[in-house]
Short mmCIF file of C-alpha atoms in Angstrom, two decimals:
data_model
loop_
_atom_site.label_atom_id
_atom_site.label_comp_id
_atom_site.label_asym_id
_atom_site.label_seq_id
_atom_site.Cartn_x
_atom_site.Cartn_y
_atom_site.Cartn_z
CA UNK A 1 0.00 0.00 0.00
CA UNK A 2 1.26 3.45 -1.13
CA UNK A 3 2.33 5.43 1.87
CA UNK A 4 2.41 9.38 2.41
CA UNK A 5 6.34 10.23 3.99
CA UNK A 6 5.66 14.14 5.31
CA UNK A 7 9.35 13.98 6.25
CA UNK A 8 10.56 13.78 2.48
CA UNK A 9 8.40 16.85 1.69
CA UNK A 10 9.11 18.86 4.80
CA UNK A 11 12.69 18.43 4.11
CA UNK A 12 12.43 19.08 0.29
CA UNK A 13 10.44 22.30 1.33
CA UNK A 14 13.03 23.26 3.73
CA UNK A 15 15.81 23.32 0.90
CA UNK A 16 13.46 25.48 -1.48
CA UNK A 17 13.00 28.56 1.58
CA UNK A 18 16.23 27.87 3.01
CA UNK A 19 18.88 26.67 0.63
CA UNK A 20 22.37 25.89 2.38
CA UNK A 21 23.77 28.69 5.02
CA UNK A 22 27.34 29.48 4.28
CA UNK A 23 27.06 29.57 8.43
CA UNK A 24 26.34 25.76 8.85
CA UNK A 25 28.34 22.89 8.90
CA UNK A 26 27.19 21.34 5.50
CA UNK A 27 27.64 17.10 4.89
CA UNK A 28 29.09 17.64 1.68
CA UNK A 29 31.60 19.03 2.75
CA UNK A 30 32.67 17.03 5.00
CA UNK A 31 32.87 14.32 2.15
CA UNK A 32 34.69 16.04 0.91
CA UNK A 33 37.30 16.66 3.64
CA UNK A 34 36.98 12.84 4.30
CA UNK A 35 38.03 12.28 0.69
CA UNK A 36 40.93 14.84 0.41
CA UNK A 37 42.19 13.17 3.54
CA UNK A 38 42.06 9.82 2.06
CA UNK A 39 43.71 10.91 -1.47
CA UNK A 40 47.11 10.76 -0.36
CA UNK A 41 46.79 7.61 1.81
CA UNK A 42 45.43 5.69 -1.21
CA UNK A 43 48.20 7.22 -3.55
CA UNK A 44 50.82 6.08 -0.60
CA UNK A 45 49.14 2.43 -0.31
CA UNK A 46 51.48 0.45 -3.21
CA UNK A 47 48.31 -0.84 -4.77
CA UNK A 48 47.92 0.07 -8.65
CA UNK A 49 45.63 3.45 -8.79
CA UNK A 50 42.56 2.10 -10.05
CA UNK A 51 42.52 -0.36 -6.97
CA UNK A 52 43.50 2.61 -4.88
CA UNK A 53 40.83 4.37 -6.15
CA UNK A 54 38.38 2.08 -6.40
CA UNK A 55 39.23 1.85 -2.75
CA UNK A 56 38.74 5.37 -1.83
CA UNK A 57 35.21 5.26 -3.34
CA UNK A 58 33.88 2.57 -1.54
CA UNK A 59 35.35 3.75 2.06
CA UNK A 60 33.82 7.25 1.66
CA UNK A 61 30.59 5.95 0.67
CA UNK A 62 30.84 3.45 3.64
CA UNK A 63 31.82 5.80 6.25
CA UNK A 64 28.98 8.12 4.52
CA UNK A 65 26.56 5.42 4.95
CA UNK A 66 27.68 4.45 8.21
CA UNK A 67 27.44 7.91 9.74
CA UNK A 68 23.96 8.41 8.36
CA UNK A 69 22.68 5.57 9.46
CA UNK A 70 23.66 6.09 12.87
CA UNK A 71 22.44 9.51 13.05
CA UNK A 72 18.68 8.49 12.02
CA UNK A 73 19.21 5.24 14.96
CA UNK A 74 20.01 8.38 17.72
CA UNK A 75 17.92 11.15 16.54
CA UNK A 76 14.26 10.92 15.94
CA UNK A 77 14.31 13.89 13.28
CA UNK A 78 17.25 13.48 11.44
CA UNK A 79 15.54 12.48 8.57
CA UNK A 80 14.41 15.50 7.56
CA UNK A 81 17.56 17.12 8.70
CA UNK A 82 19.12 14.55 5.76
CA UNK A 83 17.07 15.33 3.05
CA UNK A 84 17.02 19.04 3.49
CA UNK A 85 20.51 19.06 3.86
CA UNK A 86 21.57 16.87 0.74
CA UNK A 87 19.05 18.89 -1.87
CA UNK A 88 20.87 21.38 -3.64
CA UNK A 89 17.10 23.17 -5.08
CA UNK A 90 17.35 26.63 -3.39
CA UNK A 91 21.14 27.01 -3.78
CA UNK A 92 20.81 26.10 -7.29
CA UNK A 93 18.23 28.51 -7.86
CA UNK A 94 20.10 31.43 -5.82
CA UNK A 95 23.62 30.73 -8.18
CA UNK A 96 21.77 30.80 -11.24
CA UNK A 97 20.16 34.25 -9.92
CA UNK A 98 23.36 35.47 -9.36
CA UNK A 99 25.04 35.28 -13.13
CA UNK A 100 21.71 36.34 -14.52
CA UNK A 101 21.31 39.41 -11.98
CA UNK A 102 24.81 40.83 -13.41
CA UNK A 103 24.05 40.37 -16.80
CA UNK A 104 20.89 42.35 -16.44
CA UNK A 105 23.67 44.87 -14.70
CA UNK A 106 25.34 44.93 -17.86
CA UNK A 107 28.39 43.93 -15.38
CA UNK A 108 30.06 41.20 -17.61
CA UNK A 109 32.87 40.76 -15.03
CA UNK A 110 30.81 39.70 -12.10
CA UNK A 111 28.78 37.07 -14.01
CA UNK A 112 32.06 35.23 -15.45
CA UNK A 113 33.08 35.30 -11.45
CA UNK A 114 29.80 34.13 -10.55
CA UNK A 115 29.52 31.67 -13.35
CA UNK A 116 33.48 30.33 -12.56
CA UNK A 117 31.53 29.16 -8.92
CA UNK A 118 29.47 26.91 -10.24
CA UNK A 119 30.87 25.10 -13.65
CA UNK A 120 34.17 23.60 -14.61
CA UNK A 121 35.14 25.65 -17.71
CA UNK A 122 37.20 28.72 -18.21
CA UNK A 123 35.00 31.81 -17.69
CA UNK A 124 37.49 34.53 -18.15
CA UNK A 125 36.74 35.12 -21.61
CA UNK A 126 33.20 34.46 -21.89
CA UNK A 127 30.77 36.66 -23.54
CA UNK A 128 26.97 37.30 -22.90
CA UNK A 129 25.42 34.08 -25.11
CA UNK A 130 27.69 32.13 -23.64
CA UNK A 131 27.62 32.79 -20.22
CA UNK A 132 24.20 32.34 -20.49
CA UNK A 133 24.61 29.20 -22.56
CA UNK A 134 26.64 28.07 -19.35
CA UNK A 135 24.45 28.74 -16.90
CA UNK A 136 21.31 27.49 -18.17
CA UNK A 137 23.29 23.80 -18.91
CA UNK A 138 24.53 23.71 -15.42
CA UNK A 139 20.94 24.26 -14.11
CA UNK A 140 19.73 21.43 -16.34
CA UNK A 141 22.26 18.82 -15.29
CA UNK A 142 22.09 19.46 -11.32
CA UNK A 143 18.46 19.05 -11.80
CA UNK A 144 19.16 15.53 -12.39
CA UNK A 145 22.83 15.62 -10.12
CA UNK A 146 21.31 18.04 -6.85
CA UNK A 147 17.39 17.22 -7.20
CA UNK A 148 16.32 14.27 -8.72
CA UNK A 149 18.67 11.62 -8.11
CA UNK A 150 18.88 12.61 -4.80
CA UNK A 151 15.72 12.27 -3.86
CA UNK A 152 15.61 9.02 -6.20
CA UNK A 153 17.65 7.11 -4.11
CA UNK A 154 15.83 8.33 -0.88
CA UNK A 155 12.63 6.73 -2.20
CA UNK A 156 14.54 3.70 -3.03
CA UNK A 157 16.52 3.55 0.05
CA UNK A 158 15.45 6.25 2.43
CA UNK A 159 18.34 8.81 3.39
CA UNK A 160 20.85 5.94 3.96
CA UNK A 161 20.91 5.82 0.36
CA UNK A 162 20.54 9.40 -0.52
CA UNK A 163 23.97 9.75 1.16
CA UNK A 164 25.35 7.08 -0.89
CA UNK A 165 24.46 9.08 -3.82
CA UNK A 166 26.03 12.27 -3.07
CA UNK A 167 29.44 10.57 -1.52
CA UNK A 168 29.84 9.03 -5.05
CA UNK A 169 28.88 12.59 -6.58
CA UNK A 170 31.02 14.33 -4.51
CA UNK A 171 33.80 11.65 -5.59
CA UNK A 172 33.14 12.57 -9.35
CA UNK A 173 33.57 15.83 -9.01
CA UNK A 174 36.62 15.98 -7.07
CA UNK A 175 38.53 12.86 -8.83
CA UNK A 176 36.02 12.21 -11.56
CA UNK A 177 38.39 13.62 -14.17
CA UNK A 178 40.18 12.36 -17.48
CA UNK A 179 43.40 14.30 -16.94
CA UNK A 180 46.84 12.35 -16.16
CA UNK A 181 46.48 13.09 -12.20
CA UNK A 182 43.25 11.50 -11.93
CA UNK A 183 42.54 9.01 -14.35
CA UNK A 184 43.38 6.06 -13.08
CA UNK A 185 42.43 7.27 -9.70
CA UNK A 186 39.34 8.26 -10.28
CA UNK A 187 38.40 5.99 -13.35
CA UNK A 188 36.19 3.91 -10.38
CA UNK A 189 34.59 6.92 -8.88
CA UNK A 190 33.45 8.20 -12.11
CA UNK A 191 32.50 5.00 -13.44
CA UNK A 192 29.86 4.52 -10.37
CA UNK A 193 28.77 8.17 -10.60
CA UNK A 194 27.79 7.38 -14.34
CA UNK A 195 25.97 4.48 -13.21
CA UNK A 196 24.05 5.86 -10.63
CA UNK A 197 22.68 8.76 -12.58
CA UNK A 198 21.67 6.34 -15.41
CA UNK A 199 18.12 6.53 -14.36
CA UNK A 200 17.77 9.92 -12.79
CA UNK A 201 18.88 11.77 -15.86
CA UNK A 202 16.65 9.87 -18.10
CA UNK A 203 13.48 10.81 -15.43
CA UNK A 204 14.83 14.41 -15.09
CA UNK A 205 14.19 14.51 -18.83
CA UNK A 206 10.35 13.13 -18.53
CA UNK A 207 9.78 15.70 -15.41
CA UNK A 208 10.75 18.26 -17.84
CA UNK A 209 8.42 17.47 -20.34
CA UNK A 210 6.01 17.15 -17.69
CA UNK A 211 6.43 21.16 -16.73
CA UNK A 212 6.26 21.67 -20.20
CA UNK A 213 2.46 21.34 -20.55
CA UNK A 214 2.21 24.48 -18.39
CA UNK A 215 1.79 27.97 -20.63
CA UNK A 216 4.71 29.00 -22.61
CA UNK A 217 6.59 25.85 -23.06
CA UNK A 218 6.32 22.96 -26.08
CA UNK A 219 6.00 19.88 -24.69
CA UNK A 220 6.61 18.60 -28.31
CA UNK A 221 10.11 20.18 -28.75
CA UNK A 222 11.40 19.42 -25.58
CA UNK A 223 10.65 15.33 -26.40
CA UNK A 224 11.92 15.57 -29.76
CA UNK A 225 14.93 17.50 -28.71
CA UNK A 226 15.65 15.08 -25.97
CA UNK A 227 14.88 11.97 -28.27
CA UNK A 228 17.35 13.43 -30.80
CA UNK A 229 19.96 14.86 -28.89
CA UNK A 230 19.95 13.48 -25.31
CA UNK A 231 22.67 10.98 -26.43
CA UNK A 232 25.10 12.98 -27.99
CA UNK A 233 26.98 14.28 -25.63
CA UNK A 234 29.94 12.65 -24.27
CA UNK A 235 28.54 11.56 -20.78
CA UNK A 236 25.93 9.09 -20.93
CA UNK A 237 23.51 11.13 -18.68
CA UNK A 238 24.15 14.46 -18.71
CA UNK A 239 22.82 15.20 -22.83
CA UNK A 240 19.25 14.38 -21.55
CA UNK A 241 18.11 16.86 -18.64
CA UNK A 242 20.37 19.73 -20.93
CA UNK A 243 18.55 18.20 -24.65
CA UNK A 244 15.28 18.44 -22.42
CA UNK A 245 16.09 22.11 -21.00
CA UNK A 246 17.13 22.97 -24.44
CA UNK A 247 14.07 22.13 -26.29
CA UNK A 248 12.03 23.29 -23.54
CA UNK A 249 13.31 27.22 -23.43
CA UNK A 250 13.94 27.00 -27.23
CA UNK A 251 17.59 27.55 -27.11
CA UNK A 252 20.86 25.59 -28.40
CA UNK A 253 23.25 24.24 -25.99
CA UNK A 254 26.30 22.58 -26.46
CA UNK A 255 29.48 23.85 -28.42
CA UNK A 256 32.90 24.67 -27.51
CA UNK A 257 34.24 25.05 -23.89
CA UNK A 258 37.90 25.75 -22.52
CA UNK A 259 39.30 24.20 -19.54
CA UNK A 260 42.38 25.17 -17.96
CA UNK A 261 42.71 26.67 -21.66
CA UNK A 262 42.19 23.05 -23.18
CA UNK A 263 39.46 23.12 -25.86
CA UNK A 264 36.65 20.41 -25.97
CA UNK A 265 34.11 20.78 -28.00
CA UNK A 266 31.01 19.30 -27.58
CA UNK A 267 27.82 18.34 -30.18
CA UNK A 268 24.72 21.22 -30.21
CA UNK A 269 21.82 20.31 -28.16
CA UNK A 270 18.37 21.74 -29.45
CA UNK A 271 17.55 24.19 -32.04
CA UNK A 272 18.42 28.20 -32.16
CA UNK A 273 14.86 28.97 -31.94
CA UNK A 274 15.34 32.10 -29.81
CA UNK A 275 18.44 34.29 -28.88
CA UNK A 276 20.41 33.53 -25.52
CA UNK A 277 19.39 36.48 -23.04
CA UNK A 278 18.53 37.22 -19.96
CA UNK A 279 14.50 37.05 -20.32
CA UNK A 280 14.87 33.22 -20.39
CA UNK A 281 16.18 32.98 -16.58
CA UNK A 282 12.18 33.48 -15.27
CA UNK A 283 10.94 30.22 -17.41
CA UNK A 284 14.10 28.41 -16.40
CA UNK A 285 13.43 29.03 -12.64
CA UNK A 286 9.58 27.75 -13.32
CA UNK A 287 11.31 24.20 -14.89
CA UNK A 288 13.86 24.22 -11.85
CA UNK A 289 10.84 24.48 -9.37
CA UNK A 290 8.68 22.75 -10.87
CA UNK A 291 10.73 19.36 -11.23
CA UNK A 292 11.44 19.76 -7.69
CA UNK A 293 8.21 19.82 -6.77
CA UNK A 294 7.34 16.81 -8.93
CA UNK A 295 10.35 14.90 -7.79
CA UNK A 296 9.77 15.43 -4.11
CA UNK A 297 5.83 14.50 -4.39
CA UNK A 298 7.14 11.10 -6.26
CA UNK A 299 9.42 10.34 -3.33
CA UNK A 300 6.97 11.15 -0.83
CA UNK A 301 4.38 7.99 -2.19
CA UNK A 302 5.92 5.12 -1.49
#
């Protein structure tokens, strides 16, 4: 029998008028301490780096697990203290309003700053369109990375398992990377963080369309934009929330980046059916909220 969990949306709801206070200890980052203090102990260990780092994934997500699980055993409300705590909706939200509030100051230099918080790519050069372009494909893949496979896993597995997503998140995004330090290192993490976003990024996609029947919004382009594009990108995920996004607000993603002043250029996502500009942040916010909501109500019946 389908059960309503109150604690999944009281802590989702929390996140969306709260977001994160620089003020307060925050879990993910203390992953992330745990796995910076690990790095060198794994590197030091004599095994071969991808058993080293195959290693260091599955110890942070067990001490992750481990803590979490004691936590809801001790305290009768840490459950929603879980939830609220790993949802990334509000702070999401806020960083997005940030670049677009200096555009619409015509104060280019402030949104690359802002924007170089929040993506991976060299911002220092970045015009309008494409700081925009940025922005709005970060949004669309931490819908799937902050929102919904977050709170994915917490219906599968209550917040036990929502903290096993985000250890092997935060492990992607600190190791995750093709580059000769962390390669072999990290080829584990990232391998498991593709896998367990498999699923999420594919339903971020269908939440999207969802939003799309509201006013303004083709419900039609975003599923043929997702259908043709979703897989072109080189991650096997992160092409369908951004193909969704992009058919959704009518814009193209996708194209060339720089990091660390490497080029990597990447296949267009959706069609150029309106310019890049500030006027699309309002209708982005509505598909950020709105797949939030959606998500959170899904996890809630269970």
């Amino acid at each position: 029998m389908i059960a309503f969990h109150w604690e999944t949306m009281a802590g989702a709801g929390l996140d969306m008028l709260l977001g994160d206070p620089r003020w307060m200890p925050h879990p993910v980052r203390g992953i992330g301490w745990l796995i910076a203090g690990q790095e060198p102990l794994w590197r030091r260990s004599g095994l071969t780096l991808r058993t080293a780092g195959t290693g260091l994934c599955l110890l942070t997500v067990a001490l992750t697990t481990a803590a979490v699980a004691a936590s809801l055993w001790l305290l009768p409300y840490a459950r929603i203290y879980w939830i609220y705590s790993l949802l990334a909706i509000r702070d999401l939200d806020r960083h997005a309003a940030d670049v677009f509030h200096a555009l619409r100051q015509a104060n280019l230099s402030a949104a690359r700053e802002r924007l170089s918080w929040i993506v991976g790519r060299d911002t220092a050069n970045l015009e309008e369109p494409e700081i925009i372009r940025a922005t709005v494909e970060t949004v669309a893949e931490n819908l799937s990375d902050g929102i919904v496979a977050p709170l994915f896993y917490l219906a599968l597995g209550g917040p036990v398992l929502m903290a096993a997503f985000k250890a092997i998140s935060t492990l992607d995004s600190m190791v995750g990377y093709r580059n000769e330090k962390y390669r072999d290192l990290g080829w584990f993490s990232a391998r498991a963080d593709d896998w367990a976003n498999w699923i999420p990024a594919r339903l971020t996609a269908v939440l999207i369309w969802v939003i799309c029947a509201l006013p303004g919004y083709s419900m039609r382009q975003a599923i043929r934009i997702t259908l043709r594009d979703g897989a072109s990108q080189p991650s096997p995920n992160s092409g369908y929330p951004e193909a969704a996004v992009a058919g959704a607000l009518g814009l193209r993603l996708g194209g060339m980046n720089y990091y660390q002043g490497v080029p990597s250029r990447k296949a267009y996502l959706g069609d150029a059916l309106v310019p890049p500009s500030a006027s699309v942040f309002p209708r982005l916010r509505i598909l950020l909220y709105g797949v939030a909501l959606l998500a959170a109500a899904g996890a809630s019946l269970r």
